PDB file of C-alpha atoms in Angstrom:
ATOM      1  CA  MET S   1       0.000   0.000   0.000  1.00 43.00           C
ATOM      2  CA  ALA S   2       1.007   3.588  -0.535  1.00 44.00           C
ATOM      3  CA  CYS S   3       1.127   4.391   3.193  1.00 46.00           C
ATOM      4  CA  ASP S   4       2.779   1.349   4.749  1.00 48.00           C
ATOM      5  CA  SER S   5       5.735   3.296   6.165  1.00 49.00           C
ATOM      6  CA  PRO S   6       6.274   2.661   9.897  1.00 44.00           C
ATOM      7  CA  ARG S   7       6.583   6.408  10.428  1.00 46.00           C
ATOM      8  CA  GLU S   8       3.270   7.176   8.747  1.00 48.00           C
ATOM      9  CA  PRO S   9       0.775   8.087  11.508  1.00 47.00           C
ATOM     10  CA  LEU S  10      -2.287   5.892  11.648  1.00 44.00           C
ATOM     11  CA  LEU S  11      -4.552   8.802  12.497  1.00 43.00           C
ATOM     12  CA  SER S  12      -3.106  11.076   9.795  1.00 45.00           C
ATOM     13  CA  GLY S  13      -3.586  14.132  12.019  1.00 44.00           C
ATOM     14  CA  SER S  14      -7.365  13.744  12.155  1.00 42.00           C
ATOM     15  CA  SER S  15      -9.430  12.918  15.196  1.00 42.00           C
ATOM     16  CA  ILE S  16     -11.735   9.925  14.920  1.00 41.00           C
ATOM     17  CA  PRO S  17     -14.045   9.466  17.902  1.00 44.00           C
ATOM     18  CA  ASN S  18     -14.196   6.214  19.789  1.00 46.00           C
ATOM     19  CA  PRO S  19     -17.120   4.258  18.358  1.00 42.00           C
ATOM     20  CA  ARG S  20     -18.278   3.310  21.849  1.00 42.00           C
ATOM     21  CA  MET S  21     -18.363   6.897  23.135  1.00 42.00           C
ATOM     22  CA  THR S  22     -20.967   9.576  22.520  1.00 41.00           C
ATOM     23  CA  PRO S  23     -20.081  13.321  22.361  1.00 43.00           C
ATOM     24  CA  ALA S  24     -20.988  13.499  26.052  1.00 44.00           C
ATOM     25  CA  GLY S  25     -18.430  10.818  26.881  1.00 45.00           C
ATOM     26  CA  LYS S  26     -20.970   8.126  27.729  1.00 45.00           C
ATOM     27  CA  ASP S  27     -20.988   4.565  26.455  1.00 46.00           C
ATOM     28  CA  SER S  28     -23.175   3.844  23.486  1.00 43.00           C
ATOM     29  CA  ASP S  29     -23.759   0.975  21.131  1.00 46.00           C
ATOM     30  CA  PRO S  30     -20.807  -0.084  18.985  1.00 44.00           C
ATOM     31  CA  VAL S  31     -20.597   0.703  15.301  1.00 40.00           C
ATOM     32  CA  PRO S  32     -23.284  -1.464  13.635  1.00 42.00           C
ATOM     33  CA  LEU S  33     -22.372  -4.128  11.139  1.00 39.00           C
ATOM     34  CA  ALA S  34     -22.807  -3.243   7.498  1.00 39.00           C
ATOM     35  CA  GLU S  35     -26.234  -4.379   6.404  1.00 42.00           C
ATOM     36  CA  SER S  36     -27.170  -6.021   3.129  1.00 42.00           C
ATOM     37  CA  ILE S  37     -29.211  -4.113   0.581  1.00 40.00           C
ATOM     38  CA  PHE S  38     -31.658  -7.000   0.760  1.00 41.00           C
ATOM     39  CA  GLY S  39     -31.852  -6.614   4.570  1.00 46.00           C
ATOM     40  CA  LYS S  40     -33.652  -3.840   6.393  1.00 52.00           C
ATOM     41  CA  LEU S  41     -35.122  -1.400   3.877  1.00 52.00           C
ATOM     42  CA  HIS S  42     -32.884   1.657   3.763  1.00 57.00           C
ATOM     43  CA  PRO S  43     -34.551   5.107   3.784  1.00 64.00           C
ATOM     44  CA  SER S  44     -32.872   5.928   0.470  1.00 66.00           C
ATOM     45  CA  ILE S  45     -34.605   2.919  -1.125  1.00 71.00           C
ATOM     46  CA  LYS S  46     -37.947   4.262   0.066  1.00 79.00           C
ATOM     47  CA  GLN S  47     -37.038   7.647  -1.370  1.00 80.00           C
ATOM     48  CA  VAL S  48     -36.232   6.143  -4.765  1.00 80.00           C
ATOM     49  CA  ALA S  49     -39.508   4.174  -4.713  1.00 83.00           C
ATOM     50  CA  VAL S  50     -41.465   7.371  -4.070  1.00 89.00           C
ATOM     51  CA  TYR S  51     -39.669   9.193  -6.911  1.00 88.00           C
ATOM     52  CA  LEU S  52     -40.323   6.256  -9.229  1.00 89.00           C
ATOM     53  CA  ALA S  53     -44.028   6.227  -8.394  1.00 92.00           C
ATOM     54  CA  ILE S  54     -44.280   9.992  -8.964  1.00 93.00           C
ATOM     55  CA  TYR S  55     -42.416   9.727 -12.274  1.00 93.00           C
ATOM     56  CA  LEU S  56     -44.607   6.904 -13.583  1.00 93.00           C
ATOM     57  CA  GLY S  57     -47.783   8.612 -12.389  1.00 94.00           C
ATOM     58  CA  LEU S  58     -47.024  11.997 -13.944  1.00 95.00           C
ATOM     59  CA  GLY S  59     -45.590  10.429 -17.092  1.00 94.00           C
ATOM     60  CA  THR S  60     -48.593   8.193 -17.649  1.00 94.00           C
ATOM     61  CA  LEU S  61     -51.058  11.061 -17.206  1.00 95.00           C
ATOM     62  CA  SER S  62     -49.014  13.385 -19.422  1.00 93.00           C
ATOM     63  CA  PHE S  63     -48.694  10.913 -22.282  1.00 94.00           C
ATOM     64  CA  TYR S  64     -52.357   9.925 -21.914  1.00 94.00           C
ATOM     65  CA  PHE S  65     -53.470  13.513 -22.503  1.00 93.00           C
ATOM     66  CA  VAL S  66     -51.533  13.604 -25.798  1.00 93.00           C
ATOM     67  CA  LYS S  67     -52.461  10.050 -26.837  1.00 91.00           C
ATOM     68  CA  ASP S  68     -53.780  11.231 -30.176  1.00 92.00           C
ATOM     69  CA  ASP S  69     -50.356  12.692 -31.016  1.00 93.00           C
ATOM     70  CA  PHE S  70     -48.709   9.234 -31.071  1.00 93.00           C
ATOM     71  CA  ILE S  71     -48.427   6.901 -34.011  1.00 92.00           C
ATOM     72  CA  GLY S  72     -47.582   3.214 -34.077  1.00 91.00           C
ATOM     73  CA  LYS S  73     -49.033   0.015 -32.617  1.00 89.00           C
ATOM     74  CA  LYS S  74     -51.746   1.009 -30.131  1.00 91.00           C
ATOM     75  CA  THR S  75     -53.762  -1.109 -27.691  1.00 92.00           C
ATOM     76  CA  ASN S  76     -55.329   0.578 -24.646  1.00 93.00           C
ATOM     77  CA  ASN S  77     -54.744   4.327 -24.330  1.00 93.00           C
ATOM     78  CA  LEU S  78     -53.908   4.354 -20.612  1.00 94.00           C
ATOM     79  CA  LEU S  79     -51.808   1.196 -20.870  1.00 94.00           C
ATOM     80  CA  ASP S  80     -49.966   2.560 -23.900  1.00 94.00           C
ATOM     81  CA  ALA S  81     -49.169   5.762 -21.986  1.00 94.00           C
ATOM     82  CA  LEU S  82     -47.740   3.782 -19.057  1.00 94.00           C
ATOM     83  CA  TYR S  83     -45.852   1.477 -21.431  1.00 95.00           C
ATOM     84  CA  PHE S  84     -44.329   4.413 -23.317  1.00 94.00           C
ATOM     85  CA  CYS S  85     -43.361   6.040 -19.995  1.00 93.00           C
ATOM     86  CA  VAL S  86     -41.490   2.906 -18.855  1.00 93.00           C
ATOM     87  CA  VAL S  87     -39.797   2.437 -22.235  1.00 93.00           C
ATOM     88  CA  THR S  88     -38.710   6.078 -22.124  1.00 92.00           C
ATOM     89  CA  MET S  89     -37.411   5.979 -18.543  1.00 90.00           C
ATOM     90  CA  THR S  90     -35.317   2.844 -19.130  1.00 89.00           C
ATOM     91  CA  THR S  91     -34.078   4.242 -22.498  1.00 87.00           C
ATOM     92  CA  VAL S  92     -35.179   1.036 -24.253  1.00 90.00           C
ATOM     93  CA  GLY S  93     -37.005   3.035 -26.925  1.00 87.00           C
ATOM     94  CA  TYR S  94     -38.477   0.301 -29.115  1.00 89.00           C
ATOM     95  CA  GLY S  95     -39.969   2.754 -31.600  1.00 88.00           C
ATOM     96  CA  ASP S  96     -43.293   0.910 -31.759  1.00 90.00           C
ATOM     97  CA  LEU S  97     -44.932   4.036 -30.281  1.00 91.00           C
ATOM     98  CA  VAL S  98     -43.523   7.430 -31.290  1.00 92.00           C
ATOM     99  CA  PRO S  99     -44.690  11.033 -30.730  1.00 93.00           C
ATOM    100  CA  ASN S 100     -45.965  12.771 -33.845  1.00 92.00           C
ATOM    101  CA  SER S 101     -46.491  16.361 -32.697  1.00 92.00           C
ATOM    102  CA  SER S 102     -44.314  19.117 -31.289  1.00 92.00           C
ATOM    103  CA  ALA S 103     -46.016  18.979 -27.886  1.00 91.00           C
ATOM    104  CA  ALA S 104     -45.643  15.192 -27.612  1.00 92.00           C
ATOM    105  CA  LYS S 105     -42.018  15.336 -28.724  1.00 93.00           C
ATOM    106  CA  LEU S 106     -41.150  18.037 -26.184  1.00 94.00           C
ATOM    107  CA  LEU S 107     -42.916  16.031 -23.492  1.00 93.00           C
ATOM    108  CA  ALA S 108     -40.911  12.935 -24.445  1.00 92.00           C
ATOM    109  CA  CYS S 109     -37.673  14.953 -24.282  1.00 93.00           C
ATOM    110  CA  LEU S 110     -38.571  16.128 -20.782  1.00 93.00           C
ATOM    111  CA  PHE S 111     -39.333  12.668 -19.473  1.00 92.00           C
ATOM    112  CA  VAL S 112     -36.366  10.944 -21.064  1.00 91.00           C
ATOM    113  CA  PHE S 113     -33.940  13.259 -19.243  1.00 92.00           C
ATOM    114  CA  THR S 114     -35.955  13.016 -16.031  1.00 91.00           C
ATOM    115  CA  GLY S 115     -35.940   9.235 -16.325  1.00 88.00           C
ATOM    116  CA  MET S 116     -32.187   9.129 -16.829  1.00 86.00           C
ATOM    117  CA  ALA S 117     -31.751  11.333 -13.758  1.00 87.00           C
ATOM    118  CA  LEU S 118     -33.905   8.900 -11.767  1.00 85.00           C
ATOM    119  CA  VAL S 119     -31.787   5.942 -12.888  1.00 79.00           C
ATOM    120  CA  ALA S 120     -28.650   7.902 -11.984  1.00 80.00           C
ATOM    121  CA  LEU S 121     -30.133   8.538  -8.525  1.00 80.00           C
ATOM    122  CA  ILE S 122     -30.671   4.800  -8.041  1.00 75.00           C
ATOM    123  CA  MET S 123     -27.063   4.080  -9.017  1.00 72.00           C
ATOM    124  CA  SER S 124     -25.762   6.827  -6.720  1.00 74.00           C
ATOM    125  CA  LYS S 125     -27.668   5.325  -3.783  1.00 70.00           C
ATOM    126  CA  ALA S 126     -26.047   1.971  -4.527  1.00 65.00           C
ATOM    127  CA  ALA S 127     -22.612   3.634  -4.662  1.00 64.00           C
ATOM    128  CA  ASP S 128     -23.299   5.395  -1.350  1.00 65.00           C
ATOM    129  CA  TYR S 129     -24.113   2.044   0.212  1.00 65.00           C
ATOM    130  CA  LEU S 130     -20.801   0.597  -0.941  1.00 60.00           C
ATOM    131  CA  ALA S 131     -18.817   3.595   0.327  1.00 62.00           C
ATOM    132  CA  GLU S 132     -20.649   3.551   3.668  1.00 64.00           C
ATOM    133  CA  LYS S 133     -19.933  -0.151   4.102  1.00 62.00           C
ATOM    134  CA  GLN S 134     -16.193   0.326   3.581  1.00 58.00           C
ATOM    135  CA  GLU S 135     -16.113   3.367   5.870  1.00 61.00           C
ATOM    136  CA  ILE S 136     -17.745   1.388   8.693  1.00 62.00           C
ATOM    137  CA  LEU S 137     -15.218  -1.422   8.346  1.00 58.00           C
ATOM    138  CA  LEU S 138     -12.318   1.025   8.362  1.00 59.00           C
ATOM    139  CA  LEU S 139     -13.596   2.696  11.531  1.00 58.00           C
ATOM    140  CA  LYS S 140     -13.999  -0.694  13.165  1.00 58.00           C
ATOM    141  CA  ALA S 141     -10.447  -1.626  12.253  1.00 55.00           C
ATOM    142  CA  MET S 142      -9.072   1.620  13.682  1.00 56.00           C
ATOM    143  CA  HIS S 143     -10.985   1.022  16.939  1.00 56.00           C
ATOM    144  CA  ARG S 144     -10.148  -2.664  17.140  1.00 52.00           C
ATOM    145  CA  ASP S 145      -9.478  -2.464  20.905  1.00 54.00           C
ATOM    146  CA  SER S 146     -13.137  -1.749  21.692  1.00 52.00           C
ATOM    147  CA  ILE S 147     -14.626  -3.955  18.981  1.00 53.00           C
ATOM    148  CA  GLY S 148     -12.179  -6.833  18.643  1.00 53.00           C
ATOM    149  CA  PRO S 149      -9.830  -7.710  15.762  1.00 54.00           C
ATOM    150  CA  SER S 150     -11.484 -11.099  15.254  1.00 55.00           C
ATOM    151  CA  GLU S 151     -14.856  -9.478  14.682  1.00 57.00           C
ATOM    152  CA  VAL S 152     -13.388  -6.982  12.225  1.00 49.00           C
ATOM    153  CA  ARG S 153     -11.563  -9.695  10.268  1.00 50.00           C
ATOM    154  CA  LYS S 154     -14.713 -11.793  10.218  1.00 54.00           C
ATOM    155  CA  GLU S 155     -16.754  -8.930   8.785  1.00 52.00           C
ATOM    156  CA  ALA S 156     -14.084  -8.039   6.218  1.00 48.00           C
ATOM    157  CA  GLY S 157     -13.554 -11.649   5.222  1.00 49.00           C
ATOM    158  CA  THR S 158     -17.182 -12.515   4.554  1.00 53.00           C
ATOM    159  CA  LYS S 159     -18.222 -13.215   0.982  1.00 63.00           C
ATOM    160  CA  LYS S 160     -21.527 -11.408   1.075  1.00 70.00           C
ATOM    161  CA  ALA S 161     -20.853  -9.603  -2.189  1.00 70.00           C
ATOM    162  CA  LYS S 162     -20.033 -12.854  -3.974  1.00 76.00           C
ATOM    163  CA  TYR S 163     -23.246 -14.493  -2.772  1.00 78.00           C
ATOM    164  CA  LYS S 164     -25.294 -11.421  -3.673  1.00 79.00           C
ATOM    165  CA  CYS S 165     -23.661 -11.377  -7.104  1.00 82.00           C
ATOM    166  CA  LEU S 166     -24.616 -15.005  -7.683  1.00 86.00           C
ATOM    167  CA  LEU S 167     -28.132 -14.312  -6.440  1.00 85.00           C
ATOM    168  CA  ALA S 168     -28.516 -11.293  -8.735  1.00 86.00           C
ATOM    169  CA  ALA S 169     -27.202 -13.322 -11.682  1.00 90.00           C
ATOM    170  CA  GLY S 170     -29.742 -16.032 -10.910  1.00 91.00           C
ATOM    171  CA  ILE S 171     -32.567 -13.507 -10.691  1.00 90.00           C
ATOM    172  CA  ILE S 172     -31.677 -11.856 -13.996  1.00 93.00           C
ATOM    173  CA  GLY S 173     -31.423 -15.299 -15.592  1.00 94.00           C
ATOM    174  CA  VAL S 174     -34.919 -16.186 -14.356  1.00 94.00           C
ATOM    175  CA  LEU S 175     -36.295 -12.845 -15.577  1.00 94.00           C
ATOM    176  CA  MET S 176     -34.785 -13.387 -19.014  1.00 96.00           C
ATOM    177  CA  ALA S 177     -36.218 -16.898 -19.179  1.00 96.00           C
ATOM    178  CA  ILE S 178     -39.668 -15.628 -18.174  1.00 96.00           C
ATOM    179  CA  GLY S 179     -39.501 -12.855 -20.781  1.00 95.00           C
ATOM    180  CA  THR S 180     -38.425 -15.264 -23.514  1.00 96.00           C
ATOM    181  CA  ILE S 181     -41.237 -17.724 -22.732  1.00 96.00           C
ATOM    182  CA  PHE S 182     -43.802 -14.920 -22.503  1.00 96.00           C
ATOM    183  CA  LEU S 183     -42.842 -13.410 -25.856  1.00 95.00           C
ATOM    184  CA  HIS S 184     -42.914 -16.857 -27.445  1.00 95.00           C
ATOM    185  CA  ARG S 185     -46.325 -17.805 -26.030  1.00 94.00           C
ATOM    186  CA  VAL S 186     -48.184 -14.471 -25.937  1.00 93.00           C
ATOM    187  CA  GLU S 187     -46.550 -12.381 -28.653  1.00 92.00           C
ATOM    188  CA  ASN S 188     -46.141 -15.418 -30.956  1.00 93.00           C
ATOM    189  CA  LEU S 189     -42.455 -14.809 -31.611  1.00 93.00           C
ATOM    190  CA  GLY S 190     -39.995 -17.578 -32.360  1.00 94.00           C
ATOM    191  CA  LEU S 191     -37.702 -18.689 -29.582  1.00 94.00           C
ATOM    192  CA  VAL S 192     -34.687 -17.025 -31.162  1.00 95.00           C
ATOM    193  CA  ASP S 193     -36.620 -13.805 -31.811  1.00 94.00           C
ATOM    194  CA  SER S 194     -37.988 -13.884 -28.263  1.00 94.00           C
ATOM    195  CA  PHE S 195     -34.541 -14.277 -26.732  1.00 95.00           C
ATOM    196  CA  TYR S 196     -33.221 -11.597 -29.108  1.00 95.00           C
ATOM    197  CA  CYS S 197     -35.943  -9.177 -27.964  1.00 94.00           C
ATOM    198  CA  VAL S 198     -35.231  -9.986 -24.312  1.00 95.00           C
ATOM    199  CA  CYS S 199     -31.506  -9.304 -24.694  1.00 94.00           C
ATOM    200  CA  SER S 200     -32.067  -6.030 -26.551  1.00 93.00           C
ATOM    201  CA  THR S 201     -34.516  -4.956 -23.830  1.00 94.00           C
ATOM    202  CA  VAL S 202     -32.478  -5.909 -20.761  1.00 93.00           C
ATOM    203  CA  THR S 203     -29.432  -4.099 -22.139  1.00 91.00           C
ATOM    204  CA  THR S 204     -31.678  -1.117 -23.115  1.00 88.00           C
ATOM    205  CA  LEU S 205     -30.638  -1.361 -26.767  1.00 87.00           C
ATOM    206  CA  GLY S 206     -34.251  -1.636 -27.975  1.00 84.00           C
ATOM    207  CA  TYR S 207     -33.666  -2.180 -31.685  1.00 86.00           C
ATOM    208  CA  GLY S 208     -37.431  -1.940 -32.255  1.00 83.00           C
ATOM    209  CA  ASP S 209     -37.901  -4.707 -34.824  1.00 87.00           C
ATOM    210  CA  LYS S 210     -39.279  -6.920 -32.040  1.00 88.00           C
ATOM    211  CA  SER S 211     -41.371  -5.593 -29.165  1.00 90.00           C
ATOM    212  CA  PHE S 212     -44.570  -6.015 -27.142  1.00 93.00           C
ATOM    213  CA  SER S 213     -47.602  -5.311 -29.329  1.00 91.00           C
ATOM    214  CA  THR S 214     -50.602  -6.744 -27.425  1.00 93.00           C
ATOM    215  CA  SER S 215     -52.435  -5.406 -24.380  1.00 93.00           C
ATOM    216  CA  GLY S 216     -51.359  -8.357 -22.257  1.00 93.00           C
ATOM    217  CA  GLY S 217     -47.822  -8.073 -23.520  1.00 93.00           C
ATOM    218  CA  ARG S 218     -47.536  -4.391 -22.654  1.00 94.00           C
ATOM    219  CA  LEU S 219     -49.072  -4.900 -19.225  1.00 95.00           C
ATOM    220  CA  PHE S 220     -46.442  -7.565 -18.594  1.00 96.00           C
ATOM    221  CA  ALA S 221     -43.708  -5.347 -20.076  1.00 94.00           C
ATOM    222  CA  VAL S 222     -44.460  -2.468 -17.676  1.00 94.00           C
ATOM    223  CA  VAL S 223     -43.314  -4.578 -14.729  1.00 94.00           C
ATOM    224  CA  TRP S 224     -40.841  -6.844 -16.476  1.00 95.00           C
ATOM    225  CA  ILE S 225     -38.813  -4.078 -18.178  1.00 94.00           C
ATOM    226  CA  ILE S 226     -38.291  -2.204 -14.902  1.00 91.00           C
ATOM    227  CA  LEU S 227     -37.292  -5.346 -12.999  1.00 90.00           C
ATOM    228  CA  SER S 228     -34.982  -6.708 -15.693  1.00 92.00           C
ATOM    229  CA  THR S 229     -33.127  -3.481 -16.530  1.00 90.00           C
ATOM    230  CA  LEU S 230     -32.626  -2.528 -12.883  1.00 86.00           C
ATOM    231  CA  GLY S 231     -31.756  -6.138 -12.089  1.00 87.00           C
ATOM    232  CA  LEU S 232     -28.941  -6.094 -14.636  1.00 89.00           C
ATOM    233  CA  ALA S 233     -27.661  -2.797 -13.233  1.00 85.00           C
ATOM    234  CA  GLN S 234     -27.751  -4.316  -9.737  1.00 83.00           C
ATOM    235  CA  LEU S 235     -25.771  -7.307 -10.990  1.00 87.00           C
ATOM    236  CA  PHE S 236     -23.050  -5.019 -12.358  1.00 86.00           C
ATOM    237  CA  PHE S 237     -22.976  -3.196  -9.007  1.00 81.00           C
ATOM    238  CA  TYR S 238     -22.448  -6.456  -7.135  1.00 81.00           C
ATOM    239  CA  VAL S 239     -19.702  -7.485  -9.552  1.00 83.00           C
ATOM    240  CA  ALA S 240     -17.932  -4.222  -8.725  1.00 80.00           C
ATOM    241  CA  GLU S 241     -18.451  -4.913  -5.007  1.00 76.00           C
ATOM    242  CA  VAL S 242     -16.831  -8.346  -5.369  1.00 76.00           C
ATOM    243  CA  PHE S 243     -13.700  -6.755  -6.811  1.00 77.00           C
ATOM    244  CA  THR S 244     -13.562  -4.201  -3.990  1.00 74.00           C
ATOM    245  CA  GLU S 245     -13.767  -6.893  -1.299  1.00 70.00           C
ATOM    246  CA  SER S 246     -10.155  -8.006  -1.792  1.00 66.00           C
ATOM    247  CA  ARG S 247      -8.947  -4.416  -1.533  1.00 68.00           C
ATOM    248  CA  GLN S 248     -11.149  -3.976   1.527  1.00 67.00           C
ATOM    249  CA  ARG S 249      -9.621  -7.020   3.248  1.00 66.00           C
ATOM    250  CA  GLU S 250      -6.105  -5.779   2.481  1.00 67.00           C
ATOM    251  CA  LEU S 251      -6.880  -2.404   4.031  1.00 63.00           C
ATOM    252  CA  VAL S 252      -8.437  -3.905   7.166  1.00 62.00           C
ATOM    253  CA  ASN S 253      -5.583  -6.372   7.649  1.00 64.00           C
ATOM    254  CA  TRP S 254      -3.020  -3.584   7.284  1.00 65.00           C
ATOM    255  CA  VAL S 255      -4.784  -1.447   9.905  1.00 62.00           C
ATOM    256  CA  LEU S 256      -5.122  -4.380  12.314  1.00 64.00           C
ATOM    257  CA  ALA S 257      -1.440  -5.310  11.941  1.00 66.00           C
ATOM    258  CA  ARG S 258      -0.292  -1.711  12.307  1.00 66.00           C
ATOM    259  CA  LYS S 259       1.607  -1.050  15.555  1.00 69.00           C
ATOM    260  CA  MET S 260       1.166   2.128  17.549  1.00 67.00           C
ATOM    261  CA  THR S 261       4.139   4.481  17.157  1.00 71.00           C
ATOM    262  CA  ALA S 262       5.275   7.720  18.728  1.00 70.00           C
ATOM    263  CA  VAL S 263       4.051   9.541  15.662  1.00 71.00           C
ATOM    264  CA  ASP S 264       0.549   8.152  16.285  1.00 66.00           C
ATOM    265  CA  LEU S 265       0.657   9.386  19.897  1.00 64.00           C
ATOM    266  CA  GLU S 266       1.740  12.823  18.755  1.00 72.00           C
ATOM    267  CA  ALA S 267      -1.124  12.907  16.273  1.00 70.00           C
ATOM    268  CA  ALA S 268      -3.562  11.838  19.021  1.00 68.00           C
ATOM    269  CA  ASP S 269      -2.400  14.744  21.223  1.00 69.00           C
ATOM    270  CA  ILE S 270      -5.019  17.119  19.823  1.00 74.00           C
ATOM    271  CA  ASP S 271      -4.633  19.880  22.409  1.00 74.00           C
ATOM    272  CA  SER S 272      -0.793  19.683  22.283  1.00 74.00           C
ATOM    273  CA  ASP S 273      -0.430  19.476  26.073  1.00 77.00           C
ATOM    274  CA  GLY S 274       2.005  16.583  25.938  1.00 72.00           C
ATOM    275  CA  HIS S 275      -0.510  14.096  27.360  1.00 71.00           C
ATOM    276  CA  VAL S 276      -2.811  11.600  25.679  1.00 69.00           C
ATOM    277  CA  GLY S 277      -5.836  10.419  27.621  1.00 67.00           C
TER     278      GLY S 277
END
């Protein structure tokens, strides 16, 4: 590592409070273990869900009011508006429904950028989770006396990310299989064409030569497109988390093996009175 010199202070001149002490100096609960995304629902997940519901609600109503300004394969007006909203947000853009007036085109431009911002918000929340998890482990390692090196090593050495990655891969595989079977049975596409449409949808390519054209198909697509596209993004996030685990273990092991030096004591002497409590 870049800072493995024995003279490099562990505290780096900054004060990090004891995780078992409150600002008033009283004992409190230790730093909590990093929780899984699939565990207790994080407030940020609730926030994203609310934004998603608002986006879909406003988008569906907006596109419904300009339903006559769209050309292409139509089924039910309200369902088509919701379907077009989802296809726009996920940037799949099949092209089976397209705006044909200035007002509809401007509305589509507004919602495509808003949808991309919503997807970016979801990814940023996932990145915040990963950064928070590593920060908690680092703090635990630096306060190993109050928490215990064995507990820190156990937390750092777990393979949660690997298991979550395998789980996400399994889920996206099941979603792709369901989509392929549905397109083959309901939309009457060949197996190859069905799988081709599924792949172009999940990866948000949306070539447009194959898509959902029936009422039942579009009702299914509203849910399936959101789950499959976000599921693939979640899989990529977990893959990135797997690669960061090895770096995380190296960092924790280095901190746990680091011996206290005079430089560390000098850095801990915040008030410069020559004494460290």
